[in-house]
Amino acid sequence: MLNKLRWPLSALIILMVPALFWDNLLAQLGLQLVDRSITVARYTLGIGLWLSVAWLAIRLLDAVVWDRLAARKAGGGPPKLMKDLLAAIIWAVAAAGITGGVFDLPITGLWATSGALGLVVGLAVQSMINDVFSGLALNIDRPFRPGQWVALNLRGQEPFVGKVRDTNWRSTRLETIDGLLLVIPNGLMSTSVLTNFSEPHTRSRFKVNICLDFGVPVERAQRILGAAVRSTAGVLSEPPPKVNVGDVSRYGVEYELIYWLEPAECSPAKGRSRVTTSVLAHLHSAGITPAYEKMDVFHGPMPPRQLDSAHDRKALLARVALFRTLGDGELAHLASQLTLVRFHEGDTVVAQGEDGESMYIVVEGLLHVFAPGADGVEMKVAQLVPGQFFGEMSLLSGAPRSATVRAATDAVTFEIGRASFKELLAQRTDIAVDIAQVVAERRTGNAARRKPVGEISKSEETPASYAMHLLGKMRSLFGLAERKNGADGSA
Ligand code: CMP
């Protein structure tokens, strides 16, 4: 302590002697010094006195208060910032003393001037001042001490983890696991959520997640992972590590490995790395790998993404409502009997009055049906879209084509010849019934359109009665079997 006070005390004593004996000295020497030199000498003496008093006060504070505090609180010591601040205040008092005491200047004016100046400077270095005051708050609050491991959690970012080196006026310095120095402004440090791994206890709890395949029984997984964590160097045995079953993800089962570390002995990052390494080694020995993204692949023919009318006849036929009841073999047989016929826009597919030898199924495109109206002039009576059929009337009745069918766009059709049609109907009465109903509706519609407006039909014929009549005709023509369920109305 004496050592510390030696120099400021000497300076004070040296200056005190001439100050005390000033008048006597002048009288004894009887020297007539120039006024100016006297003034300069007095000023120097006054300034020197104030400064040495301030210096002595700071040193005394150092020796009496701060050093004792440091001795009492092992490891921590007094905050450097506090020391600096008090020293600054003492220097400021000395400066005020010099202004008022030595130069006889009004101190209030000085304070006022420095206040205005302070405002201007303050605005210019706002963030720095914020950092300084935050640093002061951190020093008083002391949420961490040098040597402790902390994590700074900034919103939307990975936390910064490091060992506190020190906090100065502007920033706090952290030493990371990679040996880097993070300089964090105190403003940020005091406004962020901070995790201190060494407070309130010197040990902290950490967690590592590991995902294992569903195939690994939970009991086995817990045994292997538990052993892996417990055998990790640096992991505390008390409180004991735990292996909890966490979420079930699409990769497998997540296990939470919970363990405790003394961060001063083993940093969080080092502990994490050691635990993970140990877990991988234990899993490797047990023949298990951590779960990873998997995909089940089944070998099989890929369904066609786009049916081709030339090659996928069977699949296309299966989509036609009329043939929905046909089995796989029947469809295949029918497909083998078809002819693919393409038409260009405007082509006449069938013309009214011609002999008909086949019917068509629309696969692609649009066709229009034209028939004579009441005035005998041809008019459009219907349109045909994919899945519908035409040309069936002539095949069934043997009569000439009842209407003209033209392609409204380029079109693709399947043509079925009379023989194949006959064969199909002979085998599938239900198809014959469906066709008879469609034909009856089309025919009745056409007949109604041909009648002059206002003329009332004297005929008793309805679509249903005509369908029955047609079915009877088809039986004799194609040798259809009687339907037992009476669906055709003839049972
Ligand atoms: P078909 O008479 O052999 O030849 C012309 C075809 O046009 C006819 O068979 C039916 O398939 C079809 N047809 C006639 N009238 C209509 C209608 N009103 N609606 C739909 N198609 C019709």
Short mmCIF file of C-alpha atoms and ligand atoms in Angstrom, two decimals:
data_model
loop_
_atom_site.label_atom_id
_atom_site.label_comp_id
_atom_site.label_asym_id
_atom_site.label_seq_id
_atom_site.Cartn_x
_atom_site.Cartn_y
_atom_site.Cartn_z
CA MET A 1 0.00 0.00 0.00
CA LEU A 2 2.82 2.39 0.92
CA ASN A 3 4.41 1.61 -2.38
CA LYS A 4 1.30 2.77 -4.19
CA LEU A 5 1.09 6.04 -2.26
CA ARG A 6 4.80 6.92 -2.49
CA TRP A 7 4.74 9.05 -5.60
CA PRO A 8 1.54 11.03 -5.09
CA LEU A 9 2.53 11.69 -1.43
CA SER A 10 5.99 12.92 -2.46
CA ALA A 11 4.49 15.23 -5.05
CA LEU A 12 2.09 16.61 -2.47
CA ILE A 13 4.80 17.24 0.15
CA ILE A 14 7.12 18.85 -2.38
CA LEU A 15 4.40 21.22 -3.44
CA MET A 16 3.13 21.88 0.12
CA VAL A 17 6.48 23.28 1.36
CA PRO A 18 6.67 26.25 -1.00
CA ALA A 19 2.90 26.79 -0.68
CA LEU A 20 3.11 27.12 3.15
CA PHE A 21 6.21 29.27 3.23
CA TRP A 22 5.46 31.33 0.17
CA ASP A 23 5.28 34.77 1.82
CA ASN A 24 8.28 34.13 4.09
CA LEU A 25 10.30 32.87 1.19
CA LEU A 26 9.65 36.01 -0.74
CA ALA A 27 10.49 38.21 2.22
CA GLN A 28 13.64 36.26 3.11
CA LEU A 29 14.96 36.18 -0.37
CA GLY A 30 13.87 39.72 -0.82
CA LEU A 31 13.72 39.08 -4.43
CA GLN A 32 11.52 41.23 -6.58
CA LEU A 33 10.18 38.71 -9.01
CA VAL A 34 8.38 39.81 -12.03
CA ASP A 35 4.60 39.81 -11.50
CA ARG A 36 3.97 37.42 -14.30
CA SER A 37 6.42 34.82 -13.06
CA ILE A 38 4.80 34.95 -9.66
CA THR A 39 1.38 34.37 -11.15
CA VAL A 40 2.61 31.50 -13.29
CA ALA A 41 4.32 29.94 -10.36
CA ARG A 42 1.19 30.28 -8.21
CA TYR A 43 -0.97 28.76 -10.90
CA THR A 44 1.43 25.88 -11.38
CA LEU A 45 1.52 25.29 -7.68
CA GLY A 46 -2.28 25.41 -7.40
CA ILE A 47 -2.80 23.07 -10.33
CA GLY A 48 -0.15 20.72 -9.02
CA LEU A 49 -1.77 20.67 -5.61
CA TRP A 50 -5.22 19.84 -6.93
CA LEU A 51 -3.90 17.17 -9.22
CA SER A 52 -1.79 15.52 -6.58
CA VAL A 53 -4.72 15.53 -4.14
CA ALA A 54 -6.88 13.87 -6.79
CA TRP A 55 -4.14 11.38 -7.57
CA LEU A 56 -3.72 10.58 -3.90
CA ALA A 57 -7.48 10.15 -3.46
CA ILE A 58 -7.66 7.71 -6.37
CA ARG A 59 -4.72 5.72 -5.06
CA LEU A 60 -6.17 5.71 -1.55
CA LEU A 61 -9.49 4.45 -2.92
CA ASP A 62 -7.58 1.81 -4.79
CA ALA A 63 -5.64 0.66 -1.78
CA VAL A 64 -8.35 0.93 0.84
CA VAL A 65 -11.56 0.03 -0.99
CA TRP A 66 -10.91 -1.81 -4.26
CA ASP A 67 -7.99 -4.00 -3.17
CA ARG A 68 -9.82 -5.05 -0.04
CA LEU A 69 -12.93 -5.85 -2.05
CA ALA A 70 -10.82 -7.91 -4.43
CA ALA A 71 -9.28 -9.78 -1.52
CA ARG A 72 -12.71 -10.51 -0.04
CA LYS A 73 -14.43 -11.66 -3.24
CA ALA A 74 -12.27 -14.36 -4.70
CA GLY A 75 -12.32 -14.46 -8.49
CA GLY A 76 -14.65 -11.52 -9.04
CA GLY A 77 -13.00 -8.35 -7.75
CA PRO A 78 -14.41 -4.86 -8.08
CA PRO A 79 -15.80 -3.93 -11.48
CA LYS A 80 -13.17 -2.09 -13.47
CA LEU A 81 -15.82 0.17 -14.86
CA MET A 82 -16.81 1.34 -11.38
CA LYS A 83 -13.20 2.14 -10.56
CA ASP A 84 -12.80 4.08 -13.76
CA LEU A 85 -16.00 5.99 -13.17
CA LEU A 86 -15.06 7.05 -9.65
CA ALA A 87 -11.60 8.07 -10.85
CA ALA A 88 -13.22 10.14 -13.58
CA ILE A 89 -15.44 11.87 -11.00
CA ILE A 90 -12.42 12.67 -8.79
CA TRP A 91 -10.56 14.09 -11.77
CA ALA A 92 -13.60 16.17 -12.65
CA VAL A 93 -13.78 17.57 -9.09
CA ALA A 94 -10.08 18.41 -9.30
CA ALA A 95 -10.67 20.16 -12.61
CA ALA A 96 -13.51 22.15 -11.04
CA GLY A 97 -11.24 22.98 -8.07
CA ILE A 98 -8.54 24.23 -10.41
CA THR A 99 -11.03 26.35 -12.30
CA GLY A 100 -12.58 27.90 -9.21
CA GLY A 101 -9.71 27.82 -6.71
CA VAL A 102 -6.71 28.53 -8.89
CA PHE A 103 -8.07 30.62 -11.73
CA ASP A 104 -10.94 32.22 -9.76
CA LEU A 105 -13.37 31.44 -12.57
CA PRO A 106 -17.13 30.89 -11.88
CA ILE A 107 -17.71 27.12 -11.90
CA THR A 108 -21.41 27.41 -12.73
CA GLY A 109 -20.55 28.96 -16.10
CA LEU A 110 -18.17 26.11 -16.76
CA TRP A 111 -20.81 23.51 -15.93
CA ALA A 112 -23.30 25.28 -18.21
CA THR A 113 -20.83 25.37 -21.10
CA SER A 114 -19.81 21.78 -20.61
CA GLY A 115 -23.52 20.79 -20.42
CA ALA A 116 -24.26 22.30 -23.84
CA LEU A 117 -21.13 20.75 -25.26
CA GLY A 118 -22.08 17.44 -23.70
CA LEU A 119 -25.48 17.55 -25.42
CA VAL A 120 -23.90 18.01 -28.85
CA VAL A 121 -21.30 15.32 -28.27
CA GLY A 122 -23.95 13.07 -26.72
CA LEU A 123 -26.12 13.22 -29.83
CA ALA A 124 -23.16 12.45 -32.04
CA VAL A 125 -22.05 9.39 -30.08
CA GLN A 126 -25.47 8.19 -28.93
CA SER A 127 -24.85 4.46 -29.43
CA MET A 128 -21.49 4.68 -27.76
CA ILE A 129 -23.07 6.35 -24.74
CA ASN A 130 -25.73 3.65 -24.71
CA ASP A 131 -22.94 1.06 -24.65
CA VAL A 132 -21.18 2.87 -21.82
CA PHE A 133 -24.27 3.05 -19.63
CA SER A 134 -25.20 -0.55 -20.50
CA GLY A 135 -21.67 -1.50 -19.50
CA LEU A 136 -22.18 0.32 -16.22
CA ALA A 137 -25.48 -1.50 -15.66
CA LEU A 138 -23.84 -4.84 -16.48
CA ASN A 139 -21.09 -4.06 -13.99
CA ILE A 140 -23.57 -3.27 -11.24
CA ASP A 141 -25.95 -6.12 -12.11
CA ARG A 142 -23.13 -8.57 -12.82
CA PRO A 143 -25.13 -11.23 -14.73
CA PHE A 144 -21.80 -12.88 -15.57
CA ARG A 145 -18.19 -12.75 -14.45
CA PRO A 146 -14.96 -13.19 -16.32
CA GLY A 147 -14.24 -16.85 -16.91
CA GLN A 148 -17.92 -17.90 -17.04
CA TRP A 149 -19.54 -19.48 -20.09
CA VAL A 150 -22.52 -17.64 -21.49
CA ALA A 151 -24.82 -17.85 -24.51
CA LEU A 152 -26.16 -14.68 -26.05
CA ASN A 153 -29.51 -15.41 -27.66
CA LEU A 154 -30.17 -12.95 -30.45
CA ARG A 155 -33.57 -13.13 -32.11
CA GLY A 156 -33.61 -15.29 -35.24
CA GLN A 157 -29.95 -16.25 -34.92
CA GLU A 158 -27.91 -19.09 -33.53
CA PRO A 159 -26.84 -18.13 -30.01
CA PHE A 160 -23.28 -16.85 -29.53
CA VAL A 161 -21.60 -19.09 -26.98
CA GLY A 162 -18.33 -18.11 -25.35
CA LYS A 163 -16.29 -17.61 -22.21
CA VAL A 164 -16.42 -14.09 -20.80
CA ARG A 165 -13.05 -12.39 -20.93
CA ASP A 166 -13.92 -8.93 -19.63
CA THR A 167 -16.31 -6.01 -19.91
CA ASN A 168 -14.89 -2.60 -20.66
CA TRP A 169 -16.55 0.75 -21.21
CA ARG A 170 -17.93 -0.09 -24.61
CA SER A 171 -18.04 -3.84 -25.10
CA THR A 172 -17.89 -7.28 -23.57
CA ARG A 173 -15.41 -9.74 -25.00
CA LEU A 174 -16.18 -13.44 -25.28
CA GLU A 175 -13.74 -16.17 -26.19
CA THR A 176 -15.39 -18.80 -28.36
CA ILE A 177 -14.61 -22.50 -28.53
CA ASP A 178 -12.78 -21.91 -31.81
CA GLY A 179 -10.42 -19.52 -30.06
CA LEU A 180 -12.01 -16.45 -31.62
CA LEU A 181 -12.70 -13.25 -29.76
CA LEU A 182 -16.26 -11.96 -29.98
CA VAL A 183 -16.53 -8.26 -29.19
CA ILE A 184 -20.15 -7.58 -28.31
CA PRO A 185 -21.32 -3.98 -27.70
CA ASN A 186 -22.64 -3.61 -24.17
CA GLY A 187 -25.91 -2.19 -25.52
CA LEU A 188 -26.59 -5.49 -27.30
CA MET A 189 -25.38 -7.49 -24.34
CA SER A 190 -27.76 -5.82 -21.91
CA THR A 191 -30.83 -5.98 -24.17
CA SER A 192 -30.48 -9.63 -25.23
CA VAL A 193 -31.54 -12.76 -23.42
CA LEU A 194 -28.43 -14.15 -21.82
CA THR A 195 -27.84 -17.70 -20.59
CA ASN A 196 -25.18 -18.03 -17.95
CA PHE A 197 -24.08 -21.65 -17.80
CA SER A 198 -22.29 -21.17 -14.48
CA GLU A 199 -25.02 -19.44 -12.47
CA PRO A 200 -26.79 -19.97 -10.12
CA HIS A 201 -24.87 -23.29 -9.95
CA THR A 202 -21.51 -23.99 -11.41
CA ARG A 203 -23.01 -26.86 -13.42
CA SER A 204 -25.56 -26.65 -16.23
CA ARG A 205 -27.95 -28.97 -18.02
CA PHE A 206 -27.48 -29.61 -21.76
CA LYS A 207 -29.37 -31.56 -24.40
CA VAL A 208 -28.39 -33.40 -27.56
CA ASN A 209 -31.07 -34.90 -29.85
CA ILE A 210 -30.50 -38.03 -31.84
CA CYS A 211 -32.97 -39.79 -34.13
CA LEU A 212 -32.99 -43.56 -34.49
CA ASP A 213 -34.91 -45.77 -36.87
CA PHE A 214 -38.37 -47.07 -35.88
CA GLY A 215 -36.92 -50.57 -36.05
CA VAL A 216 -34.69 -49.99 -33.00
CA PRO A 217 -36.62 -50.96 -29.85
CA VAL A 218 -36.90 -48.06 -27.40
CA GLU A 219 -35.42 -50.08 -24.55
CA ARG A 220 -32.35 -50.97 -26.59
CA ALA A 221 -31.92 -47.41 -27.81
CA GLN A 222 -32.08 -46.06 -24.26
CA ARG A 223 -29.53 -48.62 -23.09
CA ILE A 224 -27.01 -47.78 -25.82
CA LEU A 225 -27.50 -44.01 -25.69
CA GLY A 226 -27.46 -43.96 -21.88
CA ALA A 227 -24.14 -45.78 -21.81
CA ALA A 228 -22.75 -43.45 -24.47
CA VAL A 229 -23.57 -40.29 -22.51
CA ARG A 230 -22.44 -41.67 -19.17
CA SER A 231 -19.09 -42.71 -20.57
CA THR A 232 -18.38 -39.23 -22.00
CA ALA A 233 -15.49 -37.41 -20.36
CA GLY A 234 -16.62 -34.19 -18.69
CA VAL A 235 -20.27 -35.26 -18.27
CA LEU A 236 -21.14 -35.12 -14.57
CA SER A 237 -22.30 -38.32 -12.96
CA GLU A 238 -24.48 -36.34 -10.56
CA PRO A 239 -27.19 -35.34 -11.55
CA PRO A 240 -27.20 -38.50 -13.70
CA PRO A 241 -27.61 -38.23 -17.48
CA LYS A 242 -31.00 -39.23 -18.87
CA VAL A 243 -32.30 -40.52 -22.20
CA ASN A 244 -35.87 -39.38 -22.88
CA VAL A 245 -38.04 -40.41 -25.80
CA GLY A 246 -38.94 -37.23 -27.69
CA ASP A 247 -40.97 -36.75 -30.83
CA VAL A 248 -41.68 -39.28 -33.52
CA SER A 249 -40.63 -37.78 -36.84
CA ARG A 250 -40.85 -39.08 -40.40
CA TYR A 251 -37.30 -40.35 -40.04
CA GLY A 252 -37.77 -42.28 -36.80
CA VAL A 253 -37.88 -41.78 -33.02
CA GLU A 254 -36.13 -38.73 -31.54
CA TYR A 255 -34.24 -39.33 -28.30
CA GLU A 256 -33.23 -36.47 -26.00
CA LEU A 257 -29.90 -37.01 -24.29
CA ILE A 258 -29.85 -34.89 -21.14
CA TYR A 259 -26.58 -34.37 -19.30
CA TRP A 260 -24.86 -31.95 -16.94
CA LEU A 261 -21.55 -30.18 -17.43
CA GLU A 262 -19.35 -27.95 -15.37
CA PRO A 263 -18.80 -25.30 -18.10
CA ALA A 264 -15.66 -24.04 -16.41
CA GLU A 265 -14.18 -27.52 -16.86
CA CYS A 266 -15.73 -28.54 -20.16
CA SER A 267 -17.26 -25.92 -22.45
CA PRO A 268 -20.81 -26.52 -23.76
CA ALA A 269 -19.57 -26.95 -27.33
CA LYS A 270 -16.84 -29.35 -26.31
CA GLY A 271 -19.31 -31.30 -24.17
CA ARG A 272 -21.75 -31.52 -27.08
CA SER A 273 -19.06 -32.71 -29.45
CA ARG A 274 -17.83 -35.31 -26.97
CA VAL A 275 -21.34 -36.63 -26.28
CA THR A 276 -22.14 -36.88 -30.01
CA THR A 277 -18.85 -38.60 -30.72
CA SER A 278 -19.43 -41.10 -27.95
CA VAL A 279 -23.02 -41.73 -29.13
CA LEU A 280 -21.87 -42.40 -32.69
CA ALA A 281 -19.19 -44.78 -31.46
CA HIS A 282 -21.65 -46.73 -29.27
CA LEU A 283 -24.21 -46.89 -32.08
CA HIS A 284 -21.54 -48.05 -34.51
CA SER A 285 -20.53 -50.88 -32.20
CA ALA A 286 -24.17 -51.91 -31.89
CA GLY A 287 -24.59 -51.86 -35.69
CA ILE A 288 -27.05 -48.97 -35.66
CA THR A 289 -26.87 -45.78 -37.71
CA PRO A 290 -28.76 -42.60 -36.86
CA ALA A 291 -32.02 -42.38 -38.82
CA TYR A 292 -31.87 -40.70 -42.18
CA GLU A 293 -34.45 -39.92 -44.85
CA LYS A 294 -35.62 -43.07 -46.59
CA MET A 295 -37.92 -43.89 -49.46
CA ASP A 296 -39.69 -47.18 -50.19
CA VAL A 297 -39.28 -48.20 -53.82
CA PHE A 298 -41.56 -50.89 -55.29
CA HIS A 299 -40.76 -52.51 -58.60
CA GLY A 300 -43.70 -52.78 -60.97
CA PRO A 301 -44.90 -51.67 -64.38
CA MET A 302 -45.57 -47.97 -64.42
CA PRO A 303 -49.09 -46.99 -65.44
CA PRO A 304 -49.01 -45.05 -68.70
CA ARG A 305 -49.15 -41.29 -68.13
CA GLN A 306 -50.88 -40.74 -71.46
CA LEU A 307 -52.96 -43.25 -73.35
CA ASP A 308 -52.19 -43.60 -77.03
CA SER A 309 -55.25 -44.25 -79.19
CA ALA A 310 -53.21 -46.46 -81.53
CA HIS A 311 -51.74 -48.70 -78.82
CA ASP A 312 -53.92 -48.40 -75.73
CA ARG A 313 -57.22 -49.38 -77.30
CA LYS A 314 -58.28 -51.62 -74.46
CA ALA A 315 -57.64 -48.94 -71.81
CA LEU A 316 -59.48 -46.36 -73.89
CA LEU A 317 -62.45 -48.68 -74.47
CA ALA A 318 -62.69 -49.27 -70.72
CA ARG A 319 -63.40 -45.56 -70.35
CA VAL A 320 -66.45 -45.67 -72.66
CA ALA A 321 -69.64 -45.78 -70.53
CA LEU A 322 -71.28 -48.25 -72.91
CA PHE A 323 -68.57 -50.86 -72.25
CA ARG A 324 -68.23 -50.31 -68.51
CA THR A 325 -69.55 -53.77 -67.72
CA LEU A 326 -67.14 -55.62 -70.02
CA GLY A 327 -64.47 -57.77 -68.40
CA ASP A 328 -60.78 -57.60 -69.15
CA GLY A 329 -60.88 -60.41 -71.72
CA GLU A 330 -63.98 -59.05 -73.45
CA LEU A 331 -62.41 -55.60 -73.72
CA ALA A 332 -59.23 -57.10 -75.14
CA HIS A 333 -61.25 -59.07 -77.67
CA LEU A 334 -63.30 -56.05 -78.68
CA ALA A 335 -60.14 -53.92 -78.96
CA SER A 336 -58.69 -56.43 -81.39
CA GLN A 337 -61.79 -56.06 -83.61
CA LEU A 338 -61.61 -52.26 -83.89
CA THR A 339 -60.21 -50.07 -86.60
CA LEU A 340 -58.75 -46.70 -85.67
CA VAL A 341 -60.12 -44.06 -88.03
CA ARG A 342 -59.01 -40.40 -88.01
CA PHE A 343 -61.02 -37.55 -89.52
CA HIS A 344 -60.15 -33.98 -90.33
CA GLU A 345 -62.31 -31.03 -89.45
CA GLY A 346 -65.21 -30.82 -91.92
CA ASP A 347 -64.99 -34.48 -93.06
CA THR A 348 -68.30 -36.27 -93.45
CA VAL A 349 -68.11 -39.50 -91.50
CA VAL A 350 -71.53 -40.86 -92.38
CA ALA A 351 -73.97 -39.33 -94.83
CA GLN A 352 -77.74 -39.54 -94.52
CA GLY A 353 -79.28 -42.12 -96.82
CA GLU A 354 -76.13 -44.21 -97.32
CA ASP A 355 -75.95 -47.86 -96.34
CA GLY A 356 -74.38 -48.37 -92.96
CA GLU A 357 -71.95 -51.21 -92.28
CA SER A 358 -70.31 -50.05 -89.04
CA MET A 359 -70.68 -47.93 -85.95
CA TYR A 360 -68.14 -45.54 -84.39
CA ILE A 361 -66.95 -44.66 -80.91
CA VAL A 362 -65.59 -41.13 -80.44
CA VAL A 363 -62.13 -41.17 -78.82
CA GLU A 364 -60.98 -37.60 -79.40
CA GLY A 365 -62.54 -34.49 -80.96
CA LEU A 366 -66.03 -33.17 -81.60
CA LEU A 367 -68.59 -34.24 -84.26
CA HIS A 368 -71.93 -32.75 -85.22
CA VAL A 369 -75.08 -34.65 -86.26
CA PHE A 370 -77.25 -33.11 -88.97
CA ALA A 371 -80.79 -34.28 -89.79
CA PRO A 372 -83.64 -32.74 -91.80
CA GLY A 373 -86.02 -30.52 -89.84
CA ALA A 374 -89.76 -30.01 -90.36
CA ASP A 375 -89.10 -27.94 -93.51
CA GLY A 376 -86.85 -30.67 -94.91
CA VAL A 377 -83.77 -28.48 -94.56
CA GLU A 378 -80.79 -30.06 -92.84
CA MET A 379 -80.18 -28.81 -89.31
CA LYS A 380 -77.74 -29.64 -86.51
CA VAL A 381 -79.52 -31.93 -84.07
CA ALA A 382 -76.76 -33.05 -81.75
CA GLN A 383 -73.07 -33.04 -81.00
CA LEU A 384 -70.96 -36.07 -80.21
CA VAL A 385 -68.10 -35.94 -77.70
CA PRO A 386 -65.51 -38.57 -76.64
CA GLY A 387 -67.14 -41.63 -75.05
CA GLN A 388 -70.30 -41.39 -77.21
CA PHE A 389 -71.07 -43.55 -80.25
CA PHE A 390 -72.88 -43.11 -83.56
CA GLY A 391 -73.83 -45.09 -86.65
CA GLU A 392 -75.55 -47.74 -84.52
CA MET A 393 -79.04 -47.13 -85.95
CA SER A 394 -78.33 -48.51 -89.42
CA LEU A 395 -76.50 -51.51 -87.93
CA LEU A 396 -79.49 -52.38 -85.79
CA SER A 397 -82.27 -51.73 -88.23
CA GLY A 398 -80.51 -52.40 -91.52
CA ALA A 399 -82.04 -49.09 -92.70
CA PRO A 400 -79.93 -46.37 -94.46
CA ARG A 401 -78.11 -43.77 -92.29
CA SER A 402 -80.72 -41.65 -90.52
CA ALA A 403 -78.52 -38.54 -90.28
CA THR A 404 -75.25 -37.00 -91.46
CA VAL A 405 -72.32 -36.89 -89.05
CA ARG A 406 -69.47 -34.41 -89.72
CA ALA A 407 -66.24 -33.78 -87.84
CA ALA A 408 -66.41 -30.33 -86.18
CA THR A 409 -62.74 -30.67 -85.25
CA ASP A 410 -60.02 -33.18 -86.14
CA ALA A 411 -61.28 -36.40 -84.57
CA VAL A 412 -60.19 -39.93 -83.72
CA THR A 413 -62.72 -42.78 -83.68
CA PHE A 414 -62.84 -46.55 -83.25
CA GLU A 415 -64.88 -48.24 -85.99
CA ILE A 416 -66.70 -51.48 -85.18
CA GLY A 417 -67.83 -53.60 -88.13
CA ARG A 418 -71.23 -55.29 -88.31
CA ALA A 419 -69.88 -58.77 -87.53
CA SER A 420 -68.01 -57.65 -84.40
CA PHE A 421 -71.00 -55.60 -83.28
CA LYS A 422 -73.28 -58.59 -83.73
CA GLU A 423 -70.90 -60.79 -81.79
CA LEU A 424 -70.70 -58.24 -78.95
CA LEU A 425 -74.46 -57.89 -78.65
CA ALA A 426 -74.95 -61.64 -78.79
CA GLN A 427 -72.68 -61.99 -75.77
CA ARG A 428 -73.73 -58.97 -73.72
CA THR A 429 -77.46 -58.37 -73.57
CA ASP A 430 -76.95 -55.44 -71.14
CA ILE A 431 -75.04 -53.56 -73.85
CA ALA A 432 -77.85 -54.25 -76.29
CA VAL A 433 -80.33 -52.79 -73.77
CA ASP A 434 -78.22 -49.65 -73.30
CA ILE A 435 -77.86 -49.18 -77.05
CA ALA A 436 -81.58 -49.74 -77.60
CA GLN A 437 -82.40 -47.01 -75.08
CA VAL A 438 -80.01 -44.49 -76.67
CA VAL A 439 -81.30 -45.29 -80.14
CA ALA A 440 -84.92 -44.93 -79.01
CA GLU A 441 -84.21 -41.51 -77.52
CA ARG A 442 -82.34 -40.30 -80.59
CA ARG A 443 -85.02 -41.56 -82.94
CA THR A 444 -87.91 -40.07 -80.99
CA GLY A 445 -86.07 -36.75 -80.81
CA ASN A 446 -85.45 -36.71 -84.53
CA ALA A 447 -89.05 -37.65 -85.28
CA ALA A 448 -90.34 -34.81 -83.09
CA ARG A 449 -88.07 -32.31 -84.86
CA ARG A 450 -89.38 -33.40 -88.28
CA LYS A 451 -93.04 -32.70 -87.36
CA PRO A 452 -94.41 -29.31 -88.33
CA VAL A 453 -94.80 -26.95 -85.32
CA GLY A 454 -98.18 -27.41 -83.61
CA GLU A 455 -98.86 -30.88 -85.04
CA ILE A 456 -99.78 -33.32 -82.30
CA SER A 457 -98.40 -36.85 -82.59
CA LYS A 458 -101.07 -39.44 -83.13
CA SER A 459 -98.62 -42.25 -82.66
CA GLU A 460 -98.50 -43.98 -79.28
CA GLU A 461 -94.71 -44.55 -79.63
CA THR A 462 -92.50 -43.44 -76.72
CA PRO A 463 -88.69 -43.94 -76.32
CA ALA A 464 -89.41 -46.82 -73.89
CA SER A 465 -91.85 -48.59 -76.18
CA TYR A 466 -89.56 -48.16 -79.16
CA ALA A 467 -86.61 -49.49 -77.10
CA MET A 468 -88.66 -52.63 -76.37
CA HIS A 469 -89.63 -52.96 -79.96
CA LEU A 470 -85.97 -52.54 -80.98
CA LEU A 471 -84.79 -55.15 -78.52
CA GLY A 472 -87.23 -57.64 -79.94
CA LYS A 473 -85.88 -56.89 -83.38
CA MET A 474 -82.29 -57.25 -82.16
CA ARG A 475 -83.10 -60.65 -80.70
CA SER A 476 -84.21 -62.03 -83.97
CA LEU A 477 -81.44 -60.24 -85.89
CA PHE A 478 -78.49 -61.03 -83.59
CA GLY A 479 -79.86 -64.01 -81.72
CA LEU A 480 -79.83 -62.27 -78.31
CA ALA A 481 -80.55 -64.31 -75.23
CA GLU A 482 -83.60 -63.42 -73.09
CA ARG A 483 -82.67 -61.41 -69.96
CA LYS A 484 -83.76 -63.16 -66.82
CA ASN A 485 -83.99 -60.05 -64.64
CA GLY A 486 -86.40 -58.37 -66.99
CA ALA A 487 -84.20 -55.32 -67.38
CA ASP A 488 -85.01 -55.21 -71.06
CA GLY A 489 -88.66 -55.21 -70.25
CA SER A 490 -89.34 -58.45 -72.07
CA ALA A 491 -89.00 -60.97 -69.30
P1 CMP B 1 -77.13 -44.07 -88.25
O1 CMP B 1 -78.54 -43.85 -88.63
O2 CMP B 1 -76.55 -45.39 -88.52
O3 CMP B 1 -76.25 -42.96 -88.93
C1 CMP B 1 -76.40 -41.61 -88.50
C2 CMP B 1 -76.17 -41.59 -87.02
O4 CMP B 1 -76.34 -40.35 -86.42
C3 CMP B 1 -77.20 -42.44 -86.36
O5 CMP B 1 -77.01 -43.78 -86.72
C4 CMP B 1 -77.00 -42.07 -84.95
O6 CMP B 1 -75.94 -42.79 -84.41
C5 CMP B 1 -76.63 -40.62 -85.07
N1 CMP B 1 -77.79 -39.80 -84.70
C6 CMP B 1 -78.93 -39.62 -85.36
N2 CMP B 1 -79.74 -38.79 -84.66
C7 CMP B 1 -79.10 -38.44 -83.55
C8 CMP B 1 -79.41 -37.63 -82.44
N3 CMP B 1 -80.56 -36.98 -82.32
N4 CMP B 1 -78.50 -37.52 -81.44
C9 CMP B 1 -77.32 -38.14 -81.57
N5 CMP B 1 -77.00 -38.93 -82.61
C10 CMP B 1 -77.85 -39.09 -83.58
#
